[in-house]
Amino acid sequence: MSTAHGTTTPPGVPGPRPWSADPYSDALVTGRGPLFLRRTDGWLLPLEVERWCARADAVDLTVLARCEGTVLDVGCGPGRLVAELAARGRPALGIDVSEAAVAHTARLGGQALRRSVFEPLPGEGRWDTALLLDGNVGIGGDPAALLHRMAQLLTPGGLLIVETLADVDVDERVSVHIVRVADPRSTAGPAFPWARLGTPALLRHAARAGWHREGQWSAGGRSFVALRNRYGREGPDDRDDRDDRDDRNSRSTSSAAEPPNSTAVINSQRARKPSPESPVANR
């Protein structure tokens, strides 16, 4: 999880500047907690810093085994998933607004950019798989806006894998500037919007945004949903026009879409491929 990524807000919503020195960044340097997500009402959620800073575990590998083609890890945190994909020779990029997270990912051998998911990104509309793990479906505090943005980033027919809260129906969205990351000394980073979703809530948001459930599984106490993107860059706002075209086309030709190209290298990444001395591209 990149809780630092929670400083990112959808377009039009003001937010604080990305973090530089704060409890989250300090925890990534040491690889240890404790660290908490804290609301103004005193509610605390322990954050799994040690797991995020470790190598990809057996549960993570069940996710990576489902990834197709090029992979974008949104809110990559310290980069364990990007590094594991890179070690397997898979084209992958992490994005995170935390400078410490991006630097940690680079040290592990993965590529990452310090970038918000709501900013322009390399290869928009051509990623085969995107990941929202470790609670990152909460980025921006608006799941509908985030799911719409993910549709823009993925190729038509692309795959989105989302981690949700296990076995609970939670749809919790908090207002701007009321959640912070804090350590036991009550040192707190900047406030940011956030959301928490259980699987039923995610599926409701996904259906409204034009996503289709392709798979659902649990492992090691964690829950995941695989969603298939039908509409691609045009997004769900244009789905009625697309459905009309599909209905007309289905009367004369097969409507089966070609599978995403699992071996292609994103053109914009190829043009900006970093040198061996500078593993992080497009900073």
Tab-separated table of C-alpha atoms in Angstrom, residues 5-270:
chain	number	residue	atom	x	y	z
A	5	HIS	CA	-0.371	8.008	-2.519
A	6	GLY	CA	-3.441	9.086	-0.591
A	7	THR	CA	-2.226	12.674	-0.941
A	8	THR	CA	-3.361	12.396	-4.544
A	9	THR	CA	-6.835	13.676	-5.296
A	10	PRO	CA	-8.975	13.507	-8.432
A	11	PRO	CA	-8.821	16.491	-10.791
A	12	GLY	CA	-10.519	19.570	-9.368
A	13	VAL	CA	-10.080	18.541	-5.726
A	14	PRO	CA	-7.354	20.499	-3.927
A	15	GLY	CA	-4.813	18.487	-2.003
A	16	PRO	CA	-1.554	18.891	-0.131
A	17	ARG	CA	1.851	18.598	-1.704
A	18	PRO	CA	3.462	15.114	-1.890
A	19	TRP	CA	5.379	14.091	1.176
A	20	SER	CA	9.139	14.287	1.584
A	21	ALA	CA	9.972	13.740	5.276
A	22	ASP	CA	7.148	12.178	7.302
A	23	PRO	CA	6.317	9.008	9.272
A	24	TYR	CA	5.573	7.005	6.118
A	25	SER	CA	8.876	7.911	4.468
A	26	ASP	CA	10.748	7.206	7.700
A	27	ALA	CA	9.108	3.787	7.955
A	28	LEU	CA	10.158	2.898	4.404
A	29	VAL	CA	13.759	3.783	5.227
A	30	THR	CA	13.818	1.520	8.282
A	31	GLY	CA	11.458	-1.112	6.886
A	32	ARG	CA	9.610	-1.204	10.206
A	33	GLY	CA	6.499	0.132	11.885
A	34	PRO	CA	4.389	0.592	13.793
A	35	LEU	CA	2.483	2.962	11.551
A	36	PHE	CA	-1.214	3.811	11.494
A	37	LEU	CA	-3.869	5.435	9.352
A	38	ARG	CA	-5.562	7.900	11.705
A	39	ARG	CA	-8.838	9.769	11.405
A	40	THR	CA	-9.662	12.910	13.319
A	41	ASP	CA	-12.144	10.944	15.457
A	42	GLY	CA	-9.268	8.828	16.794
A	43	TRP	CA	-9.922	5.718	14.680
A	44	LEU	CA	-6.665	3.877	13.904
A	45	LEU	CA	-5.827	1.314	11.227
A	46	PRO	CA	-2.469	-0.476	11.627
A	47	LEU	CA	-0.423	-0.454	8.411
A	48	GLU	CA	1.652	-3.455	7.358
A	49	VAL	CA	4.987	-1.748	6.775
A	50	GLU	CA	7.111	-4.859	7.320
A	51	ARG	CA	5.143	-6.832	4.721
A	52	TRP	CA	5.250	-4.003	2.200
A	53	CYS	CA	9.025	-3.665	2.581
A	54	ALA	CA	9.700	-7.418	2.337
A	55	ARG	CA	9.940	-9.529	-0.806
A	56	ALA	CA	6.735	-10.556	-2.547
A	57	ASP	CA	5.177	-13.366	-0.518
A	58	ALA	CA	3.147	-16.420	-1.515
A	59	VAL	CA	-0.110	-14.423	-1.537
A	60	ASP	CA	1.424	-11.725	-3.737
A	61	LEU	CA	2.540	-14.422	-6.157
A	62	THR	CA	-1.069	-15.587	-6.639
A	63	VAL	CA	-1.762	-12.070	-7.922
A	64	LEU	CA	1.318	-11.797	-10.124
A	65	ALA	CA	0.530	-15.183	-11.710
A	66	ARG	CA	-2.683	-13.665	-13.089
A	67	CYS	CA	-1.041	-10.573	-14.585
A	68	GLU	CA	-1.078	-10.252	-18.354
A	69	GLY	CA	1.476	-8.459	-20.520
A	70	THR	CA	2.653	-5.061	-19.322
A	71	VAL	CA	1.828	-4.262	-15.705
A	72	LEU	CA	1.200	-0.910	-14.007
A	73	ASP	CA	1.322	-0.996	-10.185
A	74	VAL	CA	-0.622	2.031	-8.920
A	75	GLY	CA	0.574	3.136	-5.497
A	76	CYS	CA	3.510	0.732	-5.677
A	77	GLY	CA	4.891	1.727	-2.269
A	78	PRO	CA	8.369	0.296	-1.639
A	79	GLY	CA	8.085	-1.754	-4.808
A	80	ARG	CA	8.071	-5.433	-3.881
A	81	LEU	CA	5.654	-6.346	-6.690
A	82	VAL	CA	7.377	-4.291	-9.385
A	83	ALA	CA	10.748	-5.735	-8.339
A	84	GLU	CA	9.418	-9.294	-8.454
A	85	LEU	CA	7.979	-8.765	-11.927
A	86	ALA	CA	11.263	-7.232	-13.104
A	87	ALA	CA	13.203	-10.211	-11.727
A	88	ARG	CA	10.965	-12.461	-13.828
A	89	GLY	CA	11.626	-10.398	-16.942
A	90	ARG	CA	8.119	-8.952	-17.019
A	91	PRO	CA	7.649	-5.338	-18.220
A	92	ALA	CA	6.315	-3.420	-15.231
A	93	LEU	CA	6.201	0.125	-13.884
A	94	GLY	CA	5.253	1.391	-10.458
A	95	ILE	CA	3.892	4.850	-9.710
A	96	ASP	CA	3.764	6.522	-6.317
A	97	VAL	CA	3.752	10.094	-5.046
A	98	SER	CA	6.203	9.221	-2.279
A	99	GLU	CA	9.813	9.974	-3.161
A	100	ALA	CA	10.957	7.421	-0.573
A	101	ALA	CA	8.779	4.729	-2.153
A	102	VAL	CA	10.094	5.391	-5.651
A	103	ALA	CA	13.690	5.339	-4.423
A	104	HIS	CA	13.118	2.074	-2.554
A	105	THR	CA	11.599	0.474	-5.655
A	106	ALA	CA	14.613	1.506	-7.726
A	107	ARG	CA	16.992	-0.002	-5.165
A	108	LEU	CA	15.149	-3.307	-5.500
A	109	GLY	CA	15.640	-3.260	-9.269
A	110	GLY	CA	12.164	-2.134	-10.308
A	111	GLN	CA	11.188	0.898	-12.374
A	112	ALA	CA	8.990	3.538	-10.771
A	113	LEU	CA	7.907	7.117	-11.297
A	114	ARG	CA	6.989	9.726	-8.731
A	115	ARG	CA	3.600	10.416	-10.230
A	116	SER	CA	-0.058	10.624	-9.294
A	117	VAL	CA	-2.413	8.222	-11.012
A	118	PHE	CA	-4.489	11.270	-11.970
A	119	GLU	CA	-1.551	12.879	-13.800
A	120	PRO	CA	-0.467	11.996	-17.370
A	121	LEU	CA	1.336	8.642	-17.402
A	122	PRO	CA	3.451	6.718	-19.913
A	123	GLY	CA	1.560	4.292	-22.130
A	124	GLU	CA	-1.940	5.531	-21.353
A	125	GLY	CA	-4.505	3.222	-22.903
A	126	ARG	CA	-1.904	0.513	-23.600
A	127	TRP	CA	-1.295	-1.194	-20.253
A	128	ASP	CA	-2.456	-4.811	-20.196
A	129	THR	CA	-2.783	-5.144	-16.410
A	130	ALA	CA	-3.081	-2.670	-13.547
A	131	LEU	CA	-2.828	-3.378	-9.822
A	132	LEU	CA	-4.614	-1.683	-6.915
A	133	LEU	CA	-3.326	-3.730	-3.968
A	134	ASP	CA	-2.692	-3.133	-0.264
A	135	GLY	CA	-5.753	-0.889	0.047
A	136	ASN	CA	-4.905	1.342	-2.907
A	137	VAL	CA	-8.474	1.229	-4.201
A	138	GLY	CA	-8.831	3.991	-1.606
A	139	ILE	CA	-6.571	6.410	-3.496
A	140	GLY	CA	-8.229	9.796	-3.884
A	141	GLY	CA	-11.176	8.921	-1.640
A	142	ASP	CA	-13.451	8.410	-4.667
A	143	PRO	CA	-13.576	4.803	-5.956
A	144	ALA	CA	-15.776	5.738	-8.915
A	145	ALA	CA	-13.287	8.347	-10.146
A	146	LEU	CA	-10.390	5.949	-9.647
A	147	LEU	CA	-12.089	3.111	-11.546
A	148	HIS	CA	-12.852	5.510	-14.398
A	149	ARG	CA	-9.190	6.558	-14.487
A	150	MET	CA	-8.024	2.935	-14.520
A	151	ALA	CA	-10.200	2.315	-17.590
A	152	GLN	CA	-8.354	5.149	-19.343
A	153	LEU	CA	-4.961	3.638	-18.539
A	154	LEU	CA	-5.685	0.074	-19.625
A	155	THR	CA	-5.982	-1.284	-23.122
A	156	PRO	CA	-9.526	-2.288	-24.160
A	157	GLY	CA	-10.055	-5.687	-22.592
A	158	GLY	CA	-7.369	-4.952	-19.995
A	159	LEU	CA	-7.247	-6.526	-16.557
A	160	LEU	CA	-7.503	-4.736	-13.207
A	161	ILE	CA	-6.709	-6.632	-10.011
A	162	VAL	CA	-8.013	-5.020	-6.825
A	163	GLU	CA	-7.461	-5.990	-3.209
A	164	THR	CA	-10.479	-5.427	-0.971
A	165	LEU	CA	-11.277	-5.794	2.713
A	166	ALA	CA	-11.780	-9.454	3.509
A	167	ASP	CA	-15.316	-10.765	4.057
A	168	VAL	CA	-16.958	-7.450	4.896
A	169	ASP	CA	-19.346	-5.131	3.092
A	170	VAL	CA	-17.676	-1.782	3.761
A	171	ASP	CA	-18.054	1.295	1.571
A	172	GLU	CA	-16.293	3.988	3.546
A	173	ARG	CA	-15.320	7.235	1.888
A	174	VAL	CA	-13.828	10.026	3.946
A	175	SER	CA	-13.747	13.713	3.138
A	176	VAL	CA	-10.681	15.627	2.067
A	177	HIS	CA	-8.064	16.323	4.754
A	178	ILE	CA	-9.337	14.099	7.583
A	179	VAL	CA	-7.046	11.043	7.321
A	180	ARG	CA	-3.332	11.005	8.150
A	181	VAL	CA	-0.554	8.485	8.558
A	182	ALA	CA	0.855	8.608	12.077
A	183	ASP	CA	3.429	6.817	14.218
A	184	PRO	CA	3.140	5.941	17.939
A	185	ARG	CA	4.687	9.305	18.857
A	186	SER	CA	1.638	10.981	17.240
A	187	THR	CA	3.833	12.438	14.509
A	188	ALA	CA	1.508	12.766	11.526
A	189	GLY	CA	1.975	13.392	7.843
A	190	PRO	CA	-0.250	15.566	5.634
A	191	ALA	CA	-3.991	14.918	5.561
A	192	PHE	CA	-5.514	13.292	2.500
A	193	PRO	CA	-8.767	11.717	1.235
A	194	TRP	CA	-9.114	7.945	1.444
A	195	ALA	CA	-11.657	5.145	1.010
A	196	ARG	CA	-12.038	1.552	2.160
A	197	LEU	CA	-14.047	-1.030	0.220
A	198	GLY	CA	-15.154	-4.569	0.849
A	199	THR	CA	-15.731	-6.859	-2.113
A	200	PRO	CA	-19.510	-6.238	-2.434
A	201	ALA	CA	-18.980	-2.464	-2.505
A	202	LEU	CA	-16.184	-2.758	-5.056
A	203	LEU	CA	-18.367	-4.862	-7.327
A	204	ARG	CA	-21.166	-2.302	-7.123
A	205	HIS	CA	-18.824	0.541	-8.069
A	206	ALA	CA	-17.215	-1.574	-10.794
A	207	ALA	CA	-20.525	-2.523	-12.412
A	208	ARG	CA	-21.572	1.121	-12.613
A	209	ALA	CA	-18.209	1.988	-14.173
A	210	GLY	CA	-18.468	-0.670	-16.894
A	211	TRP	CA	-16.154	-3.305	-15.399
A	212	HIS	CA	-16.963	-7.000	-15.375
A	213	ARG	CA	-15.883	-9.422	-12.680
A	214	GLU	CA	-13.587	-12.081	-14.064
A	215	GLY	CA	-12.387	-13.701	-10.872
A	216	GLN	CA	-12.463	-13.506	-7.108
A	217	TRP	CA	-10.272	-15.269	-4.556
A	218	SER	CA	-8.861	-15.135	-1.049
A	219	ALA	CA	-5.438	-16.171	0.225
A	220	GLY	CA	-3.631	-15.624	3.487
A	221	GLY	CA	-6.502	-13.594	4.908
A	222	ARG	CA	-6.495	-11.197	1.949
A	223	SER	CA	-9.215	-10.815	-0.692
A	224	PHE	CA	-8.882	-9.990	-4.381
A	225	VAL	CA	-11.106	-9.291	-7.371
A	226	ALA	CA	-10.081	-9.417	-11.028
A	227	LEU	CA	-12.030	-7.030	-13.256
A	228	ARG	CA	-12.061	-6.919	-17.041
A	229	ASN	CA	-12.182	-3.569	-18.790
A	230	ARG	CA	-14.709	-3.465	-21.596
A	231	TYR	CA	-14.549	0.153	-22.650
A	232	GLY	CA	-10.879	1.127	-22.602
A	233	ARG	CA	-9.864	4.786	-22.945
A	234	GLU	CA	-13.326	6.013	-23.870
A	235	GLY	CA	-14.506	5.161	-20.345
A	236	PRO	CA	-17.967	4.263	-19.069
A	237	ASP	CA	-19.442	7.664	-19.945
A	238	ASP	CA	-19.455	6.601	-23.589
A	239	ARG	CA	-20.734	3.078	-23.036
A	240	ASP	CA	-24.216	3.686	-24.489
A	241	ASP	CA	-22.742	4.726	-27.846
A	242	ARG	CA	-20.359	1.790	-27.719
A	243	ASP	CA	-23.197	-0.644	-26.923
A	244	ASP	CA	-25.168	0.652	-29.901
A	245	ARG	CA	-22.192	0.074	-32.194
A	246	ASP	CA	-21.626	-3.384	-30.744
A	247	ASP	CA	-25.253	-4.331	-31.331
A	248	ARG	CA	-25.030	-3.251	-34.972
A	249	ASN	CA	-21.696	-4.958	-35.528
A	250	SER	CA	-22.794	-8.219	-33.905
A	251	ARG	CA	-25.407	-8.694	-36.626
A	252	SER	CA	-22.692	-8.874	-39.288
A	253	THR	CA	-19.406	-9.832	-37.660
A	254	SER	CA	-18.063	-11.492	-34.564
A	255	SER	CA	-17.786	-9.112	-31.633
A	256	ALA	CA	-14.915	-11.018	-29.987
A	257	ALA	CA	-12.095	-8.644	-29.125
A	258	GLU	CA	-8.485	-9.470	-29.873
A	259	PRO	CA	-6.521	-10.373	-26.756
A	260	PRO	CA	-4.125	-7.737	-25.446
A	261	ASN	CA	-0.585	-7.966	-26.737
A	262	SER	CA	1.242	-9.612	-23.846
A	263	THR	CA	4.730	-9.091	-25.255
A	264	ALA	CA	4.650	-5.515	-26.475
A	265	VAL	CA	6.804	-2.894	-24.797
A	266	ILE	CA	4.970	0.365	-24.193
A	267	ASN	CA	6.175	2.781	-26.878
A	268	SER	CA	6.492	5.737	-24.552
A	269	GLN	CA	8.556	3.615	-22.180
A	270	ARG	CA	10.826	2.436	-24.959
